Short mmCIF file of C-alpha atoms in Angstrom, two decimals:
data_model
loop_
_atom_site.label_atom_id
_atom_site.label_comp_id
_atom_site.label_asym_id
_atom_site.label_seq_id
_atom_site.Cartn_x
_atom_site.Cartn_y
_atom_site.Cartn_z
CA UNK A 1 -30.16 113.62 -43.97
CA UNK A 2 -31.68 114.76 -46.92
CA UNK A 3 -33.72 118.06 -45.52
CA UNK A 4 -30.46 118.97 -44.02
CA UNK A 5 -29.46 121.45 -46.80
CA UNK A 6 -33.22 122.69 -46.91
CA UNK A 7 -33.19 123.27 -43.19
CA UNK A 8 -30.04 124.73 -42.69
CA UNK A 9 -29.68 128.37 -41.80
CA UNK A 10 -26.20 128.45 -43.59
CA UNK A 11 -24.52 126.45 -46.04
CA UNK A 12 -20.61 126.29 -46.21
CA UNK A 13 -18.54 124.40 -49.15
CA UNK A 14 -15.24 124.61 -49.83
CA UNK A 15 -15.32 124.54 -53.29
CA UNK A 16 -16.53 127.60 -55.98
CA UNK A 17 -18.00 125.30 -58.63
CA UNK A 18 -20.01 123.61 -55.64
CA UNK A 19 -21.26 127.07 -54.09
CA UNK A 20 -22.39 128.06 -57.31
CA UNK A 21 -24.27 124.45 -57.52
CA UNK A 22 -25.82 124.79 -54.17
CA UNK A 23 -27.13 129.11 -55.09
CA UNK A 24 -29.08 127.65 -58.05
CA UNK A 25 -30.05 124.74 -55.66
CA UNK A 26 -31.47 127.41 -52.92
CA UNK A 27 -31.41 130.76 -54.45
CA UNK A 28 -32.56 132.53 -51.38
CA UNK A 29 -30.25 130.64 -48.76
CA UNK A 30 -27.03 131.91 -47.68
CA UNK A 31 -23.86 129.99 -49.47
CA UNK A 32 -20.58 130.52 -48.58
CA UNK A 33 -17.25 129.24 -49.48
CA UNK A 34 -15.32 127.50 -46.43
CA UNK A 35 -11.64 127.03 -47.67
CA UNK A 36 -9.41 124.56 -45.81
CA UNK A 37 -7.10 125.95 -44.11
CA UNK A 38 -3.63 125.45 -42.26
CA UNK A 39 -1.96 126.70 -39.23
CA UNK A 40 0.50 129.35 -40.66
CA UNK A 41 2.78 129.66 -37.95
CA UNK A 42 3.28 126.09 -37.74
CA UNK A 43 4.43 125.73 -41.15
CA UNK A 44 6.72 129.13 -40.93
CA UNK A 45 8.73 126.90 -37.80
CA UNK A 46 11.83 125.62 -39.43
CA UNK A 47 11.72 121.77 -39.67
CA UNK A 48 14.07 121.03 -42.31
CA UNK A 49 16.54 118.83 -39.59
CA UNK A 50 13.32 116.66 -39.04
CA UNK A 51 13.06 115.84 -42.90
CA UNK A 52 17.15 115.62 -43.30
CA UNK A 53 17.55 113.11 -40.35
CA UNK A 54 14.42 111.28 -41.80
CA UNK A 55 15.67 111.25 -45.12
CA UNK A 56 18.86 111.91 -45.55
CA UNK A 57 18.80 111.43 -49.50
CA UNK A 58 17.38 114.81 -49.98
CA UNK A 59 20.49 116.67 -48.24
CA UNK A 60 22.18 118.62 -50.80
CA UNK A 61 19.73 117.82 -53.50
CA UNK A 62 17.43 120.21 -55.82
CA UNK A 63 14.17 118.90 -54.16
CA UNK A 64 11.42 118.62 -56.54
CA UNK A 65 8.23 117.15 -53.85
CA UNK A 66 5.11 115.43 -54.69
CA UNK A 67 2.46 115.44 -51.86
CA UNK A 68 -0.66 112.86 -51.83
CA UNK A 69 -1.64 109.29 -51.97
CA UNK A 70 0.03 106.82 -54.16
CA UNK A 71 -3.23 106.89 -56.55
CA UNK A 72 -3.91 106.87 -60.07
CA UNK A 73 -5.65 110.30 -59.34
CA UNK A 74 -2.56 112.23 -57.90
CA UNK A 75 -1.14 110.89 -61.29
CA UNK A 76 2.59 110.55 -60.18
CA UNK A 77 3.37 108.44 -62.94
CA UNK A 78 3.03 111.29 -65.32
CA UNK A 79 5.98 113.25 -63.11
CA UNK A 80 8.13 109.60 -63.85
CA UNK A 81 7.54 110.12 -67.49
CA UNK A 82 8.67 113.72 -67.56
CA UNK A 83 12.06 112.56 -64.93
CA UNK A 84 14.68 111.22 -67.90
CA UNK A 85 14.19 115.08 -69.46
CA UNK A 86 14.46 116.49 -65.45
CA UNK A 87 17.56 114.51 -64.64
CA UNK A 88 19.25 114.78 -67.57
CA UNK A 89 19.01 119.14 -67.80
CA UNK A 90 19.33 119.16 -63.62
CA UNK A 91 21.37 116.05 -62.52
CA UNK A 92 21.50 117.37 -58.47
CA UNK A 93 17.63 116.87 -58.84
CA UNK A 94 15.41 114.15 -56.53
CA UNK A 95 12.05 113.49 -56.97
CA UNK A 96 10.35 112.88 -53.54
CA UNK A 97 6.76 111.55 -53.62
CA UNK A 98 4.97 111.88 -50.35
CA UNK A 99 2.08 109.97 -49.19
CA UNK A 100 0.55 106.51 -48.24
CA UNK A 101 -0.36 103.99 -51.04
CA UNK A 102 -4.06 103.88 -51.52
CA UNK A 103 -3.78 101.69 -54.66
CA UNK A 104 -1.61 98.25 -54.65
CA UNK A 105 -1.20 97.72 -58.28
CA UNK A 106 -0.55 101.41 -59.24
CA UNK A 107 1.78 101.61 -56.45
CA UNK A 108 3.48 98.68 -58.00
CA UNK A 109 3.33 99.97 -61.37
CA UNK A 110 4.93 102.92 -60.28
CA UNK A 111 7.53 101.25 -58.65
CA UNK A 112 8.72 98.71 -61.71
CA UNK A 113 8.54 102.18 -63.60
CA UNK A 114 11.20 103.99 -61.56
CA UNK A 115 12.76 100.34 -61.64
CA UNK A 116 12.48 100.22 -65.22
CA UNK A 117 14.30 103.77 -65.65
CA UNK A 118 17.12 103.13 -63.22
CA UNK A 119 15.38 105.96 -61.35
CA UNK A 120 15.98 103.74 -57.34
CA UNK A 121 18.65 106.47 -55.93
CA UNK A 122 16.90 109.30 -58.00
CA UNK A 123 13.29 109.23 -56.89
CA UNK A 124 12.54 109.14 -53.03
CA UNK A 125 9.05 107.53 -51.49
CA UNK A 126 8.50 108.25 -48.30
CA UNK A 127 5.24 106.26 -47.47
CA UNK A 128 2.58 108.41 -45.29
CA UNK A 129 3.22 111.30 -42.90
CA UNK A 130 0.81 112.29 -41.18
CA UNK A 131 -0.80 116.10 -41.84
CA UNK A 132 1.50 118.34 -40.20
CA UNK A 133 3.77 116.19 -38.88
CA UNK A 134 7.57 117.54 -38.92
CA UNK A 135 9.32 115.65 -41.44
CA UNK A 136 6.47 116.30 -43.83
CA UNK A 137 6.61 120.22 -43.34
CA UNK A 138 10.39 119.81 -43.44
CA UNK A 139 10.42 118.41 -47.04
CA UNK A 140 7.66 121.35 -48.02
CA UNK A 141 10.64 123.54 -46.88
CA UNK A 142 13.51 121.68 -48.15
CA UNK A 143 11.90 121.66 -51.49
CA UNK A 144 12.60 123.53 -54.98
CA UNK A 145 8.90 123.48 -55.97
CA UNK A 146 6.10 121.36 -55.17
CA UNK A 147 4.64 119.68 -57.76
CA UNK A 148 0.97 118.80 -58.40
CA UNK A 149 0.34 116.04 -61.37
CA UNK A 150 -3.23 115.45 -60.61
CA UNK A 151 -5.44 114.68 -62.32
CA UNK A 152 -8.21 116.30 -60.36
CA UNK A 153 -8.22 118.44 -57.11
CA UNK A 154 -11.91 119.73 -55.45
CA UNK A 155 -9.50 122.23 -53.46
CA UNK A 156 -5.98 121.26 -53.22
CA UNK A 157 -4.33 121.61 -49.71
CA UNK A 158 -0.89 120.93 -50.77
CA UNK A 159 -0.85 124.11 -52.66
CA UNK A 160 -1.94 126.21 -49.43
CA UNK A 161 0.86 124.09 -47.14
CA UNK A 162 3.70 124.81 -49.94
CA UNK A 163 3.07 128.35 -49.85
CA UNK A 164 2.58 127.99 -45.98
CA UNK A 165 6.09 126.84 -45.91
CA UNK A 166 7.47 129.07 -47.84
CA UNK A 167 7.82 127.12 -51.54
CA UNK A 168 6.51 127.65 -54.96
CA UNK A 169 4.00 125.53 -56.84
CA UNK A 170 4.08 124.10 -60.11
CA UNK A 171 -0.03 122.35 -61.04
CA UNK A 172 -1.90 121.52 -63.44
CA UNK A 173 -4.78 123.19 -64.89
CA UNK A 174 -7.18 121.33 -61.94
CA UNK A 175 -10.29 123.32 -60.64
CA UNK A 176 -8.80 123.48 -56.73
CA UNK A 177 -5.14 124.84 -58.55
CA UNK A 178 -7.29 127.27 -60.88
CA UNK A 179 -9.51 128.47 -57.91
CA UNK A 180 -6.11 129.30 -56.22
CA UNK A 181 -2.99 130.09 -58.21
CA UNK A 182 -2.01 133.09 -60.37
CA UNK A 183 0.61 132.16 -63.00
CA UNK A 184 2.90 134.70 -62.94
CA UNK A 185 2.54 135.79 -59.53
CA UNK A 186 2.29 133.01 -57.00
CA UNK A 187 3.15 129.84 -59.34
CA UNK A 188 2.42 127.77 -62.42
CA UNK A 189 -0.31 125.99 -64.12
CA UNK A 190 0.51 123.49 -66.76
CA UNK A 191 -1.66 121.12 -69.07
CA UNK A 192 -0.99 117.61 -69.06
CA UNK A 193 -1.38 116.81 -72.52
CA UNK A 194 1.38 119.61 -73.30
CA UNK A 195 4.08 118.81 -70.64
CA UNK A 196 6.55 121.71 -72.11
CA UNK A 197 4.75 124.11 -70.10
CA UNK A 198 5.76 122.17 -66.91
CA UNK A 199 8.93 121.59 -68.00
CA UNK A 200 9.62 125.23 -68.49
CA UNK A 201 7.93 126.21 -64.74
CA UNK A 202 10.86 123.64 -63.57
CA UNK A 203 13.29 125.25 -65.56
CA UNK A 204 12.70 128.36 -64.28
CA UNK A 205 12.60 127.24 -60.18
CA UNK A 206 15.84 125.73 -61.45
CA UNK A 207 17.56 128.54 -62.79
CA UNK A 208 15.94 131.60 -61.06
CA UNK A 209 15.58 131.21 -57.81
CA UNK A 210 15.04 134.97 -57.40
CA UNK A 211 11.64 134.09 -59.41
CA UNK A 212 10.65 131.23 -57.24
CA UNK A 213 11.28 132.82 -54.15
CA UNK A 214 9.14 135.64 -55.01
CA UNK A 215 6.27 133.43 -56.32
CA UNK A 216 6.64 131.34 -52.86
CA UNK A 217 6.43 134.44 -50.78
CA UNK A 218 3.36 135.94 -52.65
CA UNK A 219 2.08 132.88 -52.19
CA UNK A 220 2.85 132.81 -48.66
CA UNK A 221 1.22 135.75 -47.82
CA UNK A 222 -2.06 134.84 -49.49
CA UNK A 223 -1.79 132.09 -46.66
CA UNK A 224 -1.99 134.85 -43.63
CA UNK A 225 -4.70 136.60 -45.28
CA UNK A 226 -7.34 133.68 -46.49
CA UNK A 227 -6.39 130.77 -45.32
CA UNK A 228 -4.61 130.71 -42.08
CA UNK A 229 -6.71 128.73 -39.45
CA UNK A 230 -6.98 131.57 -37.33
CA UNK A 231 -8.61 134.01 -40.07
CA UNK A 232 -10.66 131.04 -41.02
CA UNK A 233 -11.96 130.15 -37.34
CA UNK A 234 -12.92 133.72 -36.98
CA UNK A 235 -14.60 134.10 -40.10
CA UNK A 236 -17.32 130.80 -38.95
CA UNK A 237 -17.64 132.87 -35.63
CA UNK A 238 -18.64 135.33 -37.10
CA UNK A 239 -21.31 133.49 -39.11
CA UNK A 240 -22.78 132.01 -36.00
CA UNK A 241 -23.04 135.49 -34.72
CA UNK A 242 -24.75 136.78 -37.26
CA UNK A 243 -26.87 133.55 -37.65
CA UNK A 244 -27.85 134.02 -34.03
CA UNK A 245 -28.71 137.76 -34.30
CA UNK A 246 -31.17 136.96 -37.35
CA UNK A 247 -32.97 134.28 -35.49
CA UNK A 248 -33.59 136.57 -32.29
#
């Protein structure tokens, strides 16, 4: 396993700091970056019924959406500390957090916290949907914005899938977000020790929709051009091709 990198013809990462890495690792090798990807036609389907009749707390709400695991990472405790100044400014809003619990006693933790704020019929978790399923691009749809709190993203799917379905993102400064949005043009970056810039990205989704909408769609199409499966499948094809031609 360990002359694989030194053998290989190719090297693919899906990361820019890691690329970088690897060309002062092999100089003379070929490095490319691999993004993940999603189907983009799968996520333009409307799916919003599956996510209403599966949840139907977020029916004529202001959707704010957190995607990932239930882990000290994805940081969704941070978004619970920020809620009291959310609800109080947008009162229509939910919080929806998304994903499986991959840590017991921060999953409890961030229960007693919602607990603790009175938060139960203002804050949603869904428990894990599976990547792609329905219900989960139907909430991407349904939603205002989709939040990322983390801590740390290598690439950061959920930003690709929002913009896949058609909704704006709000991050923080992470290297996946930074590799991938463009504040002012397909969403917002924020810094967790100064949460006023997040609050004023939600403010803005909020109260100009025109704004989000045209974030989301830039966004959106960035999707179709880099990071649809399709364009990505075709792009590896056409390494091997080349690969091939070399070696004959």
């Amino acid at each position: 396993a360990r002359r694989v990198l030194h053998e290989a013809d190719a090297i693919l990462t899906c990361n820019k700091k890691e690329a970088e890495l690897q060309q002062q690792r092999f100089p003379n090798k070929r490095i490319l970056i691999q993004p993940h990807g999603v189907s983009a036609k799968d996520y333009a389907a409307d799916c919003r019924a599956d996510a209403r009749i599966a949840f139907p707390q977020i029916v004529g709400k202001d959707v704010l959406l957190v995607v990932g695991r239930i882990d000290p990472i994805k940081n969704q405790g941070w978004v619970i500390e920020q809620a009291p100044c959310i609800f109080k400014r947008y009162p229509n809003t939910l919080l929806v957090f998304a994903g499986s619990c991959t840590d017991a006693s921060y999953g409890k933790a961030l229960e007693k916290a919602i607990a603790r704020h009175g938060f139960q019929n203002r804050v949603l978790l869904t428990g894990g949907l599976p990547h792609g399923d329905k219900r989960l691009i139907g909430l991407f749809q349904e939603a205002r914005a989709v939040l990322v709190p983390s801590i740390s993203e290598t690439f950061g799917l959920v930003i690709i899938e929002a913009w896949a379905a058609g909704t704006v993102v709000i991050s923080t400064n992470n290297s996946g977000a930074l590799d991938l949005v463009t504040p002012g043009e397909n969403g917002w970056i924020f810094d967790l020790t100064r949460p006023d810039g997040f609050h004023a990205a939600v403010q803005t989704v909020l109260n100009k929709p025109d704004v989000a909408r045209q974030f989301a769609e830039n966004g959106r199409q960035l999707v179709q051009r880099e990071f649809d499966t399709a364009v990505l499948g075709a792009r590896v094809k056409k390494l091997y091709e080349e690969l091939i031609e070399e070696k004959q």
